[in-house]
Amino acid sequence: MTPHKQKGIAPRLAAARILFLILIRQCPLQTALAREAAWQDLPGNDRALARNIVMTALRWQGLLRNVLKQSLAKPLPDEAMIVLHVALAEIFKMDTPAHAATAVAVDAIKTRWPGLGGTANAVLRRTLREQEALLEQYGAPLQQWPEWYTGALVEAYGRETASAIAAACTHPAPLDLTVF
């Protein structure tokens, strides 16, 4: 089955393209959303899912980046790494069934890079087996930001307050009134 015909692939691919623009091309969120035609063309519920994936991946990018760094002997192409970010964000923080997130990610990667499907599958399966330990090792809220920022935050507010600020930032807003 090609990824474009697979159920649920469109919002995940749109989320991956938006994350690529933000994390690799360093575009602001609103610019990335405005540039990504595939996101704009999604129906409302799929657009909301894509945005939720993006926001979750951004909130937990330290965890996702460190898990992938530990799980890969050498990095994959940037776009493939972002697809793995999407899958891990869904598995670790969005309660998406692991088999579903893995299947979508592996199919998406195999379509673009046929030789990397097995690697992507192995990485995702390994992270699933080690999920609890990985979350313990890399899941602290202060680990989600760059060291220079957390260092400044701890220096300004102390470790306890800085940790509380970081923890608050890992949660979505209690009410999101995004209009599409």
Coordinates of N, CA and C in Angstrom, one line a residue:
M1 N 0.8 -1.2 0.0 CA 0.0 0.0 0.0 C 0.9 1.2 0.0
T2 N 0.6 2.2 -0.8 CA 1.4 3.4 -0.9 C 1.0 4.3 0.3
P3 N 1.9 5.1 0.8 CA 1.5 5.9 1.9 C 0.4 6.9 1.7
H4 N 0.3 7.3 0.4 CA -0.8 8.3 0.1 C -2.2 7.8 0.1
K5 N -2.3 6.4 0.0 CA -3.6 5.8 0.1 C -3.9 5.2 1.5
Q6 N -2.9 5.2 2.3 CA -3.0 4.6 3.7 C -3.9 5.6 4.5
K7 N -4.8 5.1 5.3 CA -5.6 5.9 6.1 C -4.8 6.7 7.1
G8 N -5.0 8.0 7.2 CA -4.4 8.8 8.2 C -3.0 9.3 7.8
I9 N -2.6 9.0 6.6 CA -1.2 9.5 6.2 C -1.1 11.0 6.0
A10 N -2.2 11.5 5.4 CA -2.1 12.9 4.9 C -1.8 13.9 6.1
P11 N -2.5 13.8 7.3 CA -2.2 14.7 8.3 C -0.8 14.5 8.9
R12 N -0.3 13.3 8.9 CA 1.0 13.0 9.4 C 2.1 13.5 8.5
L13 N 1.9 13.4 7.2 CA 2.9 13.9 6.2 C 2.9 15.4 6.3
A14 N 1.7 16.0 6.4 CA 1.6 17.5 6.5 C 2.4 18.0 7.8
A15 N 2.2 17.2 8.9 CA 2.9 17.6 10.1 C 4.4 17.4 10.0
A16 N 4.8 16.4 9.3 CA 6.2 16.2 9.0 C 6.8 17.4 8.2
R17 N 6.1 17.8 7.2 CA 6.6 18.9 6.3 C 6.6 20.2 7.1
I18 N 5.6 20.4 8.0 CA 5.6 21.6 8.8 C 6.8 21.6 9.8
L19 N 7.0 20.5 10.4 CA 8.1 20.3 11.3 C 9.5 20.5 10.6
F20 N 9.6 20.0 9.4 CA 10.8 20.2 8.6 C 11.0 21.7 8.4
L21 N 10.0 22.4 8.1 CA 10.2 23.9 7.9 C 10.6 24.6 9.2
I22 N 10.0 24.1 10.3 CA 10.4 24.8 11.6 C 11.7 24.4 12.1
L23 N 12.0 23.1 12.1 CA 13.2 22.6 12.8 C 14.5 22.6 11.9
I24 N 14.3 22.4 10.6 CA 15.4 22.4 9.7 C 15.6 23.7 9.0
R25 N 14.5 24.3 8.5 CA 14.6 25.6 7.7 C 14.4 26.8 8.6
Q26 N 14.1 26.5 9.9 CA 14.0 27.5 11.0 C 12.9 28.6 10.6
C27 N 11.8 28.2 10.1 CA 10.7 29.0 9.9 C 9.9 29.1 11.2
P28 N 9.3 30.3 11.4 CA 8.3 30.4 12.5 C 7.1 29.5 12.2
L29 N 6.4 29.1 13.3 CA 5.2 28.2 13.1 C 4.2 28.8 12.1
Q30 N 3.8 30.0 12.3 CA 2.8 30.6 11.4 C 3.2 30.6 10.0
T31 N 4.5 30.9 9.8 CA 5.0 30.9 8.4 C 5.0 29.5 7.8
A32 N 5.4 28.6 8.6 CA 5.4 27.2 8.1 C 4.0 26.7 7.8
L33 N 3.0 27.1 8.6 CA 1.6 26.7 8.4 C 1.1 27.4 7.1
A34 N 1.5 28.6 6.9 CA 1.0 29.4 5.7 C 1.7 28.8 4.4
R35 N 2.9 28.3 4.5 CA 3.6 27.8 3.4 C 3.2 26.4 3.0
E36 N 2.7 25.6 3.9 CA 2.4 24.2 3.6 C 1.0 24.0 3.1
A37 N 0.9 23.9 1.7 CA -0.4 23.7 1.1 C -1.1 22.5 1.5
A38 N -0.3 21.4 1.7 CA -1.0 20.1 2.1 C -1.7 20.3 3.4
W39 N -1.2 21.1 4.3 CA -1.9 21.3 5.6 C -3.2 22.1 5.3
Q40 N -3.1 23.1 4.5 CA -4.2 24.0 4.3 C -5.3 23.2 3.6
D41 N -5.0 22.2 2.8 CA -6.0 21.5 2.0 C -6.6 20.3 2.8
L42 N -6.2 20.1 4.0 CA -6.8 19.0 4.8 C -8.1 19.4 5.4
P43 N -9.0 18.5 5.5 CA -10.3 18.8 6.2 C -10.0 19.2 7.7
G44 N -10.9 19.8 8.3 CA -10.7 20.4 9.7 C -10.2 19.4 10.7
N45 N -10.8 18.2 10.8 CA -10.3 17.3 11.8 C -8.9 16.8 11.5
D46 N -8.5 16.6 10.2 CA -7.1 16.2 9.9 C -6.2 17.4 10.1
R47 N -6.6 18.6 9.8 CA -5.8 19.7 10.1 C -5.5 19.9 11.6
A48 N -6.5 19.6 12.4 CA -6.3 19.7 13.8 C -5.4 18.6 14.3
L49 N -5.5 17.4 13.8 CA -4.5 16.4 14.1 C -3.1 16.7 13.7
A50 N -2.9 17.2 12.5 CA -1.6 17.6 12.1 C -1.0 18.7 13.0
R51 N -1.8 19.7 13.4 CA -1.3 20.7 14.3 C -1.0 20.2 15.6
N52 N -1.8 19.3 16.1 CA -1.6 18.7 17.4 C -0.2 17.9 17.4
I53 N 0.0 17.2 16.3 CA 1.3 16.4 16.2 C 2.4 17.4 16.2
V54 N 2.3 18.5 15.4 CA 3.4 19.5 15.4 C 3.7 20.1 16.7
M55 N 2.6 20.5 17.4 CA 2.8 21.1 18.7 C 3.4 20.1 19.7
T56 N 2.9 18.9 19.7 CA 3.5 17.9 20.6 C 4.9 17.6 20.3
A57 N 5.3 17.5 19.1 CA 6.7 17.3 18.7 C 7.6 18.5 19.1
L58 N 7.0 19.7 19.0 CA 7.8 20.8 19.4 C 8.0 20.9 20.9
R59 N 6.9 20.6 21.6 CA 7.0 20.6 23.1 C 8.0 19.6 23.6
W60 N 8.2 18.5 22.9 CA 9.0 17.3 23.4 C 10.2 17.1 22.5
Q61 N 10.6 18.1 21.8 CA 11.7 17.9 20.8 C 13.0 17.5 21.5
G62 N 13.3 17.8 22.7 CA 14.5 17.3 23.3 C 14.5 15.8 23.5
L63 N 13.3 15.3 24.0 CA 13.1 13.9 24.1 C 13.3 13.2 22.8
L64 N 12.6 13.7 21.8 CA 12.6 13.0 20.5 C 14.0 13.0 19.8
R65 N 14.6 14.2 19.9 CA 16.0 14.3 19.3 C 17.0 13.4 20.0
N66 N 16.9 13.3 21.4 CA 17.9 12.5 22.1 C 17.6 11.0 21.9
V67 N 16.3 10.6 21.8 CA 16.0 9.2 21.6 C 16.5 8.8 20.2
L68 N 16.3 9.6 19.2 CA 16.8 9.3 17.9 C 18.3 9.2 17.8
K69 N 18.9 10.2 18.5 CA 20.4 10.2 18.5 C 21.0 8.9 19.1
Q70 N 20.3 8.5 20.2 CA 20.8 7.3 20.9 C 20.5 6.0 20.0
S71 N 19.4 6.1 19.3 CA 18.9 4.9 18.6 C 19.5 4.7 17.2
L72 N 20.2 5.7 16.7 CA 20.8 5.6 15.3 C 22.3 5.7 15.4
A73 N 23.0 4.8 14.7 CA 24.4 4.8 14.6 C 24.9 6.1 13.8
K74 N 24.1 6.4 12.8 CA 24.4 7.7 12.1 C 23.0 8.2 11.7
P75 N 22.9 9.6 11.6 CA 21.6 10.2 11.3 C 21.1 9.8 9.9
L76 N 19.8 9.8 9.7 CA 19.2 9.6 8.4 C 19.0 11.0 7.8
P77 N 18.6 11.0 6.5 CA 18.3 12.3 5.9 C 17.3 13.1 6.8
D78 N 17.5 14.5 6.8 CA 16.7 15.3 7.6 C 15.2 15.0 7.5
E79 N 14.7 14.8 6.3 CA 13.2 14.6 6.2 C 12.8 13.3 6.8
A80 N 13.7 12.2 6.7 CA 13.4 11.0 7.3 C 13.4 11.1 8.9
M81 N 14.3 11.9 9.4 CA 14.4 12.1 10.8 C 13.1 12.8 11.3
I82 N 12.6 13.7 10.5 CA 11.4 14.4 10.9 C 10.2 13.4 10.9
V83 N 10.1 12.5 10.0 CA 9.1 11.5 10.0 C 9.1 10.7 11.2
L84 N 10.4 10.3 11.6 CA 10.5 9.5 12.9 C 10.1 10.4 14.1
H85 N 10.4 11.7 14.1 CA 9.9 12.6 15.1 C 8.4 12.5 15.3
V86 N 7.7 12.6 14.1 CA 6.3 12.5 14.1 C 5.8 11.2 14.8
A87 N 6.4 10.1 14.3 CA 6.0 8.8 14.9 C 6.2 8.7 16.4
L88 N 7.4 9.1 16.8 CA 7.7 9.1 18.2 C 6.9 10.0 19.1
A89 N 6.6 11.2 18.6 CA 5.7 12.1 19.3 C 4.3 11.4 19.5
E90 N 3.8 10.8 18.4 CA 2.5 10.1 18.6 C 2.6 9.0 19.5
I91 N 3.6 8.2 19.5 CA 3.7 7.0 20.3 C 4.0 7.4 21.8
F92 N 4.9 8.2 22.0 CA 5.3 8.6 23.4 C 4.3 9.5 24.1
K93 N 3.8 10.5 23.3 CA 3.0 11.5 24.0 C 1.6 11.7 23.6
M94 N 1.1 11.0 22.5 CA -0.2 11.2 22.1 C -1.1 9.9 22.2
D95 N -0.5 8.8 22.7 CA -1.2 7.6 22.9 C -1.7 7.0 21.6
T96 N -1.1 7.3 20.5 CA -1.4 6.6 19.2 C -0.9 5.2 19.3
P97 N -1.7 4.2 18.9 CA -1.2 2.8 18.9 C 0.2 2.7 18.2
A98 N 1.1 2.1 18.8 CA 2.5 2.0 18.2 C 2.5 1.4 16.8
H99 N 1.7 0.3 16.6 CA 1.7 -0.3 15.3 C 1.2 0.6 14.2
A100 N 0.3 1.5 14.5 CA -0.2 2.4 13.5 C 0.8 3.5 13.2
A101 N 1.4 4.1 14.2 CA 2.4 5.2 14.0 C 3.6 4.6 13.3
T102 N 4.0 3.4 13.6 CA 5.2 2.8 13.0 C 4.9 2.4 11.5
A103 N 3.7 1.9 11.3 CA 3.4 1.5 9.9 C 3.4 2.8 9.0
V104 N 2.8 3.8 9.4 CA 2.7 5.1 8.6 C 4.1 5.6 8.4
A105 N 4.9 5.7 9.5 CA 6.2 6.2 9.3 C 7.1 5.4 8.4
V106 N 7.1 4.1 8.6 CA 7.9 3.2 7.8 C 7.5 3.3 6.3
D107 N 6.2 3.3 6.0 CA 5.7 3.4 4.6 C 6.1 4.7 4.0
A108 N 6.0 5.8 4.8 CA 6.4 7.1 4.3 C 7.9 7.2 3.9
I109 N 8.7 6.6 4.8 CA 10.1 6.6 4.6 C 10.5 5.7 3.4
K110 N 9.9 4.5 3.3 CA 10.2 3.5 2.3 C 9.8 4.1 0.9
T111 N 8.8 4.9 0.8 CA 8.4 5.5 -0.5 C 9.5 6.5 -1.0
R112 N 10.1 7.3 -0.1 CA 11.1 8.3 -0.5 C 12.5 7.7 -0.5
W113 N 12.8 6.8 0.5 CA 14.1 6.2 0.6 C 13.9 4.7 0.7
P114 N 13.8 4.0 -0.4 CA 13.5 2.5 -0.3 C 14.5 1.7 0.6
G115 N 15.7 2.1 0.7 CA 16.6 1.4 1.5 C 16.6 1.6 3.0
L116 N 15.8 2.6 3.4 CA 15.8 3.0 4.8 C 14.5 2.5 5.6
G117 N 13.6 1.8 4.9 CA 12.4 1.3 5.6 C 12.8 0.4 6.8
G118 N 13.7 -0.5 6.5 CA 14.1 -1.5 7.6 C 14.7 -0.8 8.8
T119 N 15.6 0.2 8.5 CA 16.2 1.0 9.5 C 15.2 1.7 10.4
A120 N 14.2 2.4 9.7 CA 13.2 3.1 10.4 C 12.3 2.1 11.3
N121 N 12.0 1.0 10.7 CA 11.2 0.0 11.5 C 12.0 -0.5 12.7
A122 N 13.3 -0.7 12.5 CA 14.1 -1.2 13.6 C 14.3 -0.2 14.7
V123 N 14.4 1.1 14.3 CA 14.6 2.2 15.3 C 13.3 2.3 16.1
L124 N 12.2 2.3 15.4 CA 10.9 2.5 16.1 C 10.6 1.3 17.0
R125 N 10.9 0.1 16.6 CA 10.6 -1.1 17.4 C 11.6 -1.1 18.6
R126 N 12.8 -0.6 18.4 CA 13.7 -0.6 19.6 C 13.3 0.5 20.6
T127 N 12.8 1.6 20.1 CA 12.4 2.7 21.0 C 11.1 2.2 21.8
L128 N 10.3 1.4 21.1 CA 9.1 0.9 21.8 C 9.5 -0.1 23.0
R129 N 10.5 -0.9 22.7 CA 11.0 -1.8 23.7 C 11.6 -1.1 24.9
E130 N 12.3 0.0 24.6 CA 13.0 0.8 25.6 C 12.3 2.0 26.1
Q131 N 11.0 2.1 25.7 CA 10.2 3.4 25.9 C 10.3 3.9 27.4
E132 N 10.1 3.0 28.3 CA 10.1 3.4 29.7 C 11.4 4.0 30.1
A133 N 12.5 3.3 29.8 CA 13.8 3.8 30.2 C 14.2 5.1 29.4
L134 N 13.8 5.2 28.2 CA 14.0 6.4 27.4 C 13.3 7.6 27.9
L135 N 12.0 7.4 28.3 CA 11.3 8.5 28.9 C 11.9 9.0 30.2
E136 N 12.3 8.0 31.0 CA 13.0 8.3 32.3 C 14.3 9.1 32.0
Q137 N 15.0 8.7 31.0 CA 16.3 9.3 30.8 C 16.2 10.7 30.1
Y138 N 15.3 10.8 29.2 CA 15.2 12.1 28.4 C 13.9 12.9 28.6
G139 N 13.0 12.4 29.4 CA 11.7 13.0 29.5 C 11.5 14.2 30.4
A140 N 12.6 14.6 31.2 CA 12.4 15.7 32.1 C 12.1 17.0 31.4
P141 N 11.2 17.7 31.9 CA 10.8 19.0 31.1 C 12.0 19.9 30.8
L142 N 12.9 20.0 31.7 CA 14.1 20.9 31.5 C 15.0 20.4 30.3
Q143 N 14.9 19.1 30.0 CA 15.7 18.6 28.9 C 15.1 18.9 27.5
Q144 N 13.9 19.5 27.5 CA 13.3 19.7 26.2 C 13.8 21.0 25.5
W145 N 14.6 21.8 26.2 CA 15.1 23.1 25.7 C 16.6 23.0 25.5
P146 N 17.2 23.9 24.7 CA 18.6 23.9 24.6 C 19.3 24.2 26.0
E147 N 20.5 23.7 26.1 CA 21.2 23.9 27.4 C 21.4 25.3 27.8
W148 N 21.7 26.2 26.8 CA 22.0 27.6 27.1 C 20.7 28.2 27.7
Y149 N 19.6 27.8 27.2 CA 18.3 28.4 27.7 C 18.0 27.9 29.1
T150 N 18.1 26.6 29.3 CA 17.8 26.0 30.6 C 18.8 26.5 31.7
G151 N 20.0 26.7 31.3 CA 21.0 27.2 32.2 C 20.7 28.6 32.6
A152 N 20.3 29.5 31.7 CA 19.9 30.8 32.0 C 18.6 30.8 32.9
L153 N 17.7 29.9 32.6 CA 16.4 29.9 33.4 C 16.7 29.4 34.8
V154 N 17.6 28.4 35.0 CA 17.9 27.9 36.3 C 18.7 29.0 37.1
E155 N 19.6 29.7 36.4 CA 20.3 30.8 37.0 C 19.4 31.9 37.5
A156 N 18.4 32.3 36.7 CA 17.5 33.4 37.0 C 16.5 33.0 38.1
Y157 N 16.0 31.8 38.0 CA 14.8 31.4 38.9 C 15.1 30.3 39.9
G158 N 16.2 29.6 39.8 CA 16.5 28.5 40.6 C 15.9 27.2 39.9
R159 N 16.5 26.0 40.3 CA 16.1 24.8 39.6 C 14.7 24.4 39.8
E160 N 14.1 24.6 41.0 CA 12.7 24.2 41.2 C 11.7 25.0 40.4
T161 N 11.9 26.3 40.4 CA 11.0 27.2 39.6 C 11.2 27.0 38.1
A162 N 12.5 26.8 37.7 CA 12.8 26.6 36.3 C 12.1 25.3 35.8
S163 N 12.2 24.2 36.7 CA 11.5 23.0 36.4 C 10.0 23.1 36.3
A164 N 9.4 23.9 37.1 CA 8.0 24.1 37.1 C 7.6 24.9 35.8
I165 N 8.4 25.8 35.4 CA 8.1 26.6 34.1 C 8.2 25.6 33.0
A166 N 9.2 24.8 32.9 CA 9.4 23.8 31.8 C 8.3 22.8 31.8
A167 N 7.9 22.3 33.0 CA 6.8 21.4 33.0 C 5.5 22.0 32.5
A168 N 5.2 23.2 32.8 CA 4.0 23.9 32.3 C 4.1 24.0 30.8
C169 N 5.2 24.2 30.3 CA 5.4 24.3 28.8 C 5.2 23.0 28.0
T170 N 5.2 21.9 28.7 CA 5.1 20.6 28.1 C 3.6 20.2 27.9
H171 N 2.7 21.0 28.5 CA 1.3 20.7 28.4 C 0.6 21.6 27.4
P172 N -0.3 21.1 26.7 CA -1.1 21.9 25.8 C -1.9 22.9 26.5
A173 N -2.3 24.0 25.9 CA -3.2 24.9 26.5 C -4.5 24.2 26.9
P174 N -5.1 24.6 28.1 CA -6.4 23.9 28.5 C -7.5 24.1 27.5
L175 N -7.4 25.2 26.7 CA -8.5 25.5 25.7 C -7.8 26.1 24.5
D176 N -8.0 25.5 23.4 CA -7.5 26.0 22.1 C -8.6 26.4 21.2
L177 N -8.7 27.6 20.9 CA -9.8 28.1 20.0 C -9.2 28.5 18.6
T178 N -8.4 27.6 18.1 CA -7.8 27.8 16.7 C -9.0 27.7 15.7
V179 N -9.0 28.8 14.9 CA -10.0 28.8 13.8 C -9.3 28.4 12.5
F180 N -9.9 27.4 11.8 CA -9.3 27.0 10.5 C -10.1 27.6 9.4

